[in-house]
Amino acid sequence: MQFQWYPGHMTKAKRQMQEDIKLIDLVIELVDARVPLSSRNPDIDELGKNKFRLILMNKADLADAAVSGSWKAYFADKGYAVVELDARNRAGMKTITSVIMEVCKEKIERDRKRGIQNRPVRAMVVGIPNVGKSTFINSFAGRACAKTGNKPGVTKGKQWIRLNKNVELLDTPGILWPKFEDQTVGLHLAWIGAMNDEIINIDELAVELIKKLKQDYPGTIGGRYAVEGKAVDETKTEAEILGAIAENRGCIGRGGEPDYGKAAALLIDEFRGGKLGRITLERPAKHV
């Protein structure tokens, strides 16, 4: 499968971010905890060089907790401040301000020595589409001040949000990069919904997900789609397993044949919603 999705507004958004970075103290980068490396736009490191950095591993409630711990250590070893996060849970926001203050303590101390009092930390919130930036901002602010949605591309322009006397956030649109050098990255982003589903062959995407789950989380599909206690046989081919899911979930087309497309969409949707369990699709050991 070949993956690429780079709408024109992303080029404009990147140029605007390059201008706005001059006003910024801190770059807050959201990644998807299920694919922490694939969900990092490689342009962000260049954009944010010489700025304080904080990585928020969002959707950590959907990811494998043990693997998330390894990823947190991986990013910390590279010099980033890192927080695991469920952006929908406001209770998890309480520590973010203190982390921001700690990350930017050098800036705050420089301001103090210059006689500048109470100038808030200005942070740019960045990340790929559908990683949860707007949800994070709304939870952090305690009010709806950024548009949210479960499809990529909801945020189209920038907006400043004053959270409190200590922090101002600049929300930015989600941007990908023009070309994926490794198509595995594109596959990971397609699985988590960071690209427009309309340009993707959902049947092939589901087959690849089945293959991945058989390898890394055996028994997950068999247990989830069991009917009357009978598990799906994971020794079958991926296409046969998709057919079994269709039959077990009533995804039947004309002539009583399995509706593979409907079953594929069901599987992808249930993975994205966490109904298959806590799953992480890449491991840091492969990238050290």
XYZ file of C-alpha atoms in Angstrom:
288
model
C 0.000 0.000 0.000
C 1.147 3.527 -0.788
C 0.196 6.379 1.529
C 0.346 10.108 0.969
C -1.938 12.955 2.026
C -0.732 16.540 1.964
C -3.570 19.018 1.291
C -2.649 22.516 0.174
C -3.587 24.151 3.468
C -0.741 22.254 5.168
C 1.873 24.113 3.095
C 0.346 27.427 4.145
C 0.134 26.297 7.785
C 3.814 25.301 7.832
C 4.865 28.709 6.486
C 2.758 30.434 9.153
C 4.315 28.296 11.894
C 7.789 29.247 10.675
C 6.824 32.895 11.189
C 5.124 32.389 14.543
C 7.986 30.390 16.075
C 9.832 33.668 16.601
C 7.255 34.558 19.270
C 7.469 31.219 21.076
C 9.312 30.034 24.189
C 8.148 26.418 24.199
C 7.021 23.885 21.601
C 4.445 21.440 22.963
C 4.313 18.490 20.580
C 1.483 15.985 20.800
C 2.129 12.474 19.535
C -0.138 9.437 19.500
C 1.055 7.043 22.211
C 0.155 4.059 20.001
C 2.658 5.161 17.324
C 4.899 7.689 19.100
C 7.598 7.892 16.435
C 5.449 7.636 13.307
C 3.168 10.392 14.640
C 6.066 12.866 14.910
C 6.397 15.254 12.005
C 10.159 15.337 11.264
C 9.853 19.024 10.329
C 9.034 19.918 13.946
C 12.586 19.363 15.202
C 13.934 21.842 12.679
C 11.101 24.255 13.392
C 11.591 24.045 17.148
C 15.361 24.066 17.408
C 16.655 26.370 20.156
C 13.226 26.281 21.814
C 12.237 24.458 24.988
C 10.481 21.179 24.135
C 7.708 19.135 25.708
C 6.277 15.945 24.205
C 2.778 14.901 25.260
C 2.089 11.236 24.546
C -1.644 11.590 24.020
C -4.182 8.755 23.925
C -2.006 6.915 26.439
C -5.199 5.280 27.740
C -5.416 3.405 24.402
C -1.753 2.359 24.334
C 0.092 -0.549 25.928
C 1.239 0.892 29.276
C 4.485 -1.093 29.427
C 5.525 0.007 25.937
C 4.562 3.612 26.726
C 7.012 3.532 29.611
C 9.770 2.494 27.215
C 8.848 5.297 24.817
C 8.839 7.840 27.624
C 12.374 6.800 28.558
C 13.401 6.900 24.879
C 12.294 10.526 24.455
C 13.681 11.580 27.840
C 17.083 10.177 26.845
C 16.978 12.503 23.834
C 16.439 15.528 26.049
C 12.693 16.047 25.819
C 10.357 16.575 28.740
C 7.668 13.894 28.360
C 4.174 13.421 29.823
C 1.750 10.570 29.134
C -1.730 11.956 28.650
C -5.405 11.321 27.986
C -6.430 14.745 26.694
C -10.108 14.016 27.308
C -9.486 13.683 31.051
C -9.219 17.090 32.699
C -7.845 15.529 35.869
C -4.666 14.734 33.979
C -4.113 18.408 33.200
C -3.167 19.419 36.727
C 0.497 18.560 36.310
C 0.945 20.168 32.877
C 1.384 23.747 34.108
C 4.030 22.702 36.626
C 5.858 20.714 33.926
C 5.777 23.753 31.618
C 7.157 25.956 34.389
C 9.932 23.452 35.087
C 10.843 23.093 31.409
C 10.967 26.884 30.974
C 12.628 27.750 34.279
C 15.710 29.168 32.511
C 13.518 31.554 30.528
C 11.590 32.579 33.623
C 14.833 33.230 35.508
C 16.229 35.298 32.611
C 13.074 37.416 32.635
C 13.371 37.912 36.394
C 16.982 39.100 36.104
C 15.931 41.575 33.419
C 13.196 42.921 35.653
C 10.423 41.379 33.553
C 7.682 40.170 35.868
C 4.732 37.923 35.104
C 5.346 37.541 31.376
C 3.567 34.299 30.488
C 5.300 31.401 28.794
C 4.231 31.357 25.162
C 3.822 27.825 23.872
C 3.033 26.588 20.375
C 0.953 23.392 20.300
C 1.917 21.252 17.313
C 1.234 17.788 15.968
C -0.094 15.798 13.056
C -3.830 15.730 12.211
C -6.225 14.023 14.625
C -3.651 13.610 17.386
C -5.801 15.538 19.873
C -4.326 19.052 19.984
C -7.658 20.864 20.237
C -9.006 18.386 22.800
C -5.877 18.934 24.884
C -6.221 22.725 24.703
C -9.892 22.624 25.704
C -9.193 20.299 28.629
C -6.188 22.350 29.722
C -8.134 25.603 29.512
C -11.238 24.136 31.129
C -13.417 25.566 28.388
C -14.207 25.057 24.725
C -11.817 27.397 22.942
C -10.596 25.166 20.099
C -12.639 23.220 17.571
C -12.463 19.451 17.929
C -13.453 16.502 15.762
C -12.666 12.862 15.091
C -11.506 13.567 11.552
C -8.175 15.103 10.541
C -8.068 18.728 9.488
C -10.582 20.352 11.869
C -8.218 23.169 12.893
C -7.521 25.288 9.798
C -5.822 28.399 11.214
C -3.903 29.594 14.228
C -5.440 30.993 17.420
C -3.959 32.340 20.653
C -5.464 31.127 23.925
C -4.647 32.737 27.278
C -4.878 29.953 29.851
C -3.811 31.835 32.952
C -1.225 34.399 34.023
C 1.554 31.856 33.451
C 0.805 30.298 30.066
C -0.432 31.343 26.623
C -0.984 28.713 23.941
C -0.895 29.074 20.182
C -3.045 26.401 18.557
C -1.941 25.372 15.061
C -3.404 23.154 12.335
C -2.250 19.556 12.148
C 0.335 19.117 9.440
C 1.935 16.084 7.846
C 5.001 16.237 5.614
C 5.123 16.025 1.819
C 6.534 12.522 1.440
C 6.810 9.462 3.687
C 10.236 7.933 3.110
C 9.079 4.784 4.922
C 5.615 3.585 3.927
C 5.316 1.829 7.296
C 4.925 5.309 8.756
C 2.041 5.945 6.373
C 0.475 2.636 7.393
C 0.697 3.569 11.075
C -0.855 6.979 10.427
C -3.668 5.413 8.414
C -4.427 3.013 11.263
C -4.828 5.822 13.797
C -6.909 8.033 11.491
C -4.355 10.768 10.822
C -5.133 10.701 7.094
C -8.359 11.036 5.161
C -9.999 7.589 5.117
C -11.531 8.369 1.733
C -8.130 8.004 0.015
C -7.330 4.673 1.691
C -8.238 1.098 0.723
C -9.898 0.140 3.996
C -9.891 -3.599 3.177
C -6.119 -3.659 2.731
C -5.687 -1.504 5.835
C -7.679 -4.004 7.906
C -5.736 -6.966 6.509
C -2.462 -5.299 7.490
C -3.827 -4.567 10.972
C -4.854 -8.193 11.419
C -1.351 -9.276 10.409
C 0.165 -6.847 12.937
C -2.122 -7.919 15.775
C -1.480 -11.613 15.122
C 2.230 -10.894 15.477
C 2.287 -8.533 18.463
C -0.988 -9.194 20.299
C -1.994 -12.798 19.547
C -5.438 -13.763 20.759
C -6.785 -10.212 20.604
C -8.860 -10.712 17.456
C -9.849 -14.251 18.365
C -11.246 -13.127 21.703
C -12.889 -9.888 20.551
C -14.840 -11.430 17.703
C -15.773 -14.745 19.315
C -19.365 -15.891 18.852
C -21.027 -18.020 21.531
C -17.647 -18.705 23.084
C -16.035 -19.746 19.809
C -12.969 -17.646 19.010
C -11.867 -16.639 15.533
C -9.117 -18.995 14.366
C -6.004 -16.799 14.086
C -4.075 -19.519 12.229
C -6.115 -18.697 9.124
C -5.051 -16.144 6.548
C -5.760 -12.482 7.211
C -8.460 -12.459 4.517
C -10.119 -15.520 6.065
C -10.009 -13.875 9.490
C -11.636 -10.746 8.060
C -14.333 -12.969 6.562
C -14.878 -14.613 9.964
C -15.233 -11.183 11.594
C -17.823 -10.296 8.937
C -19.825 -13.450 9.641
C -19.584 -13.133 13.425
C -20.676 -9.475 13.390
C -23.411 -9.863 10.792
C -21.573 -7.991 8.041
C -23.273 -9.913 5.263
C -23.814 -8.686 1.731
C -25.930 -9.835 -1.156
C -26.245 -13.555 -1.612
C -25.211 -14.174 1.980
C -21.548 -13.468 1.262
C -19.331 -11.721 3.847
C -19.168 -7.947 3.366
C -15.406 -7.496 3.699
C -15.549 -3.722 3.378
C -18.029 -3.357 6.209
C -16.058 -5.762 8.399
C -12.835 -3.898 7.630
C -14.374 -0.557 8.619
C -15.706 -2.152 11.827
C -12.277 -3.540 12.754
C -10.458 -0.247 12.113
C -13.091 1.718 14.027
C -12.932 -0.627 17.011
C -9.138 -0.458 17.073
C -9.191 3.338 17.015
C -11.766 3.396 19.800
C -9.737 1.105 22.056
C -12.246 -1.736 21.926
C -9.522 -4.244 21.032
C -7.604 -3.374 24.198
C -4.539 -1.257 24.879
C -2.316 -1.645 21.834
C 0.927 0.019 20.731
C 1.953 -0.549 17.129
C 5.679 0.286 17.277
C 8.479 -0.333 19.751
C 11.332 2.024 20.624
C 14.005 -0.672 20.474
C 13.756 -0.647 16.667
C 14.578 3.051 16.543
C 17.387 3.466 19.063
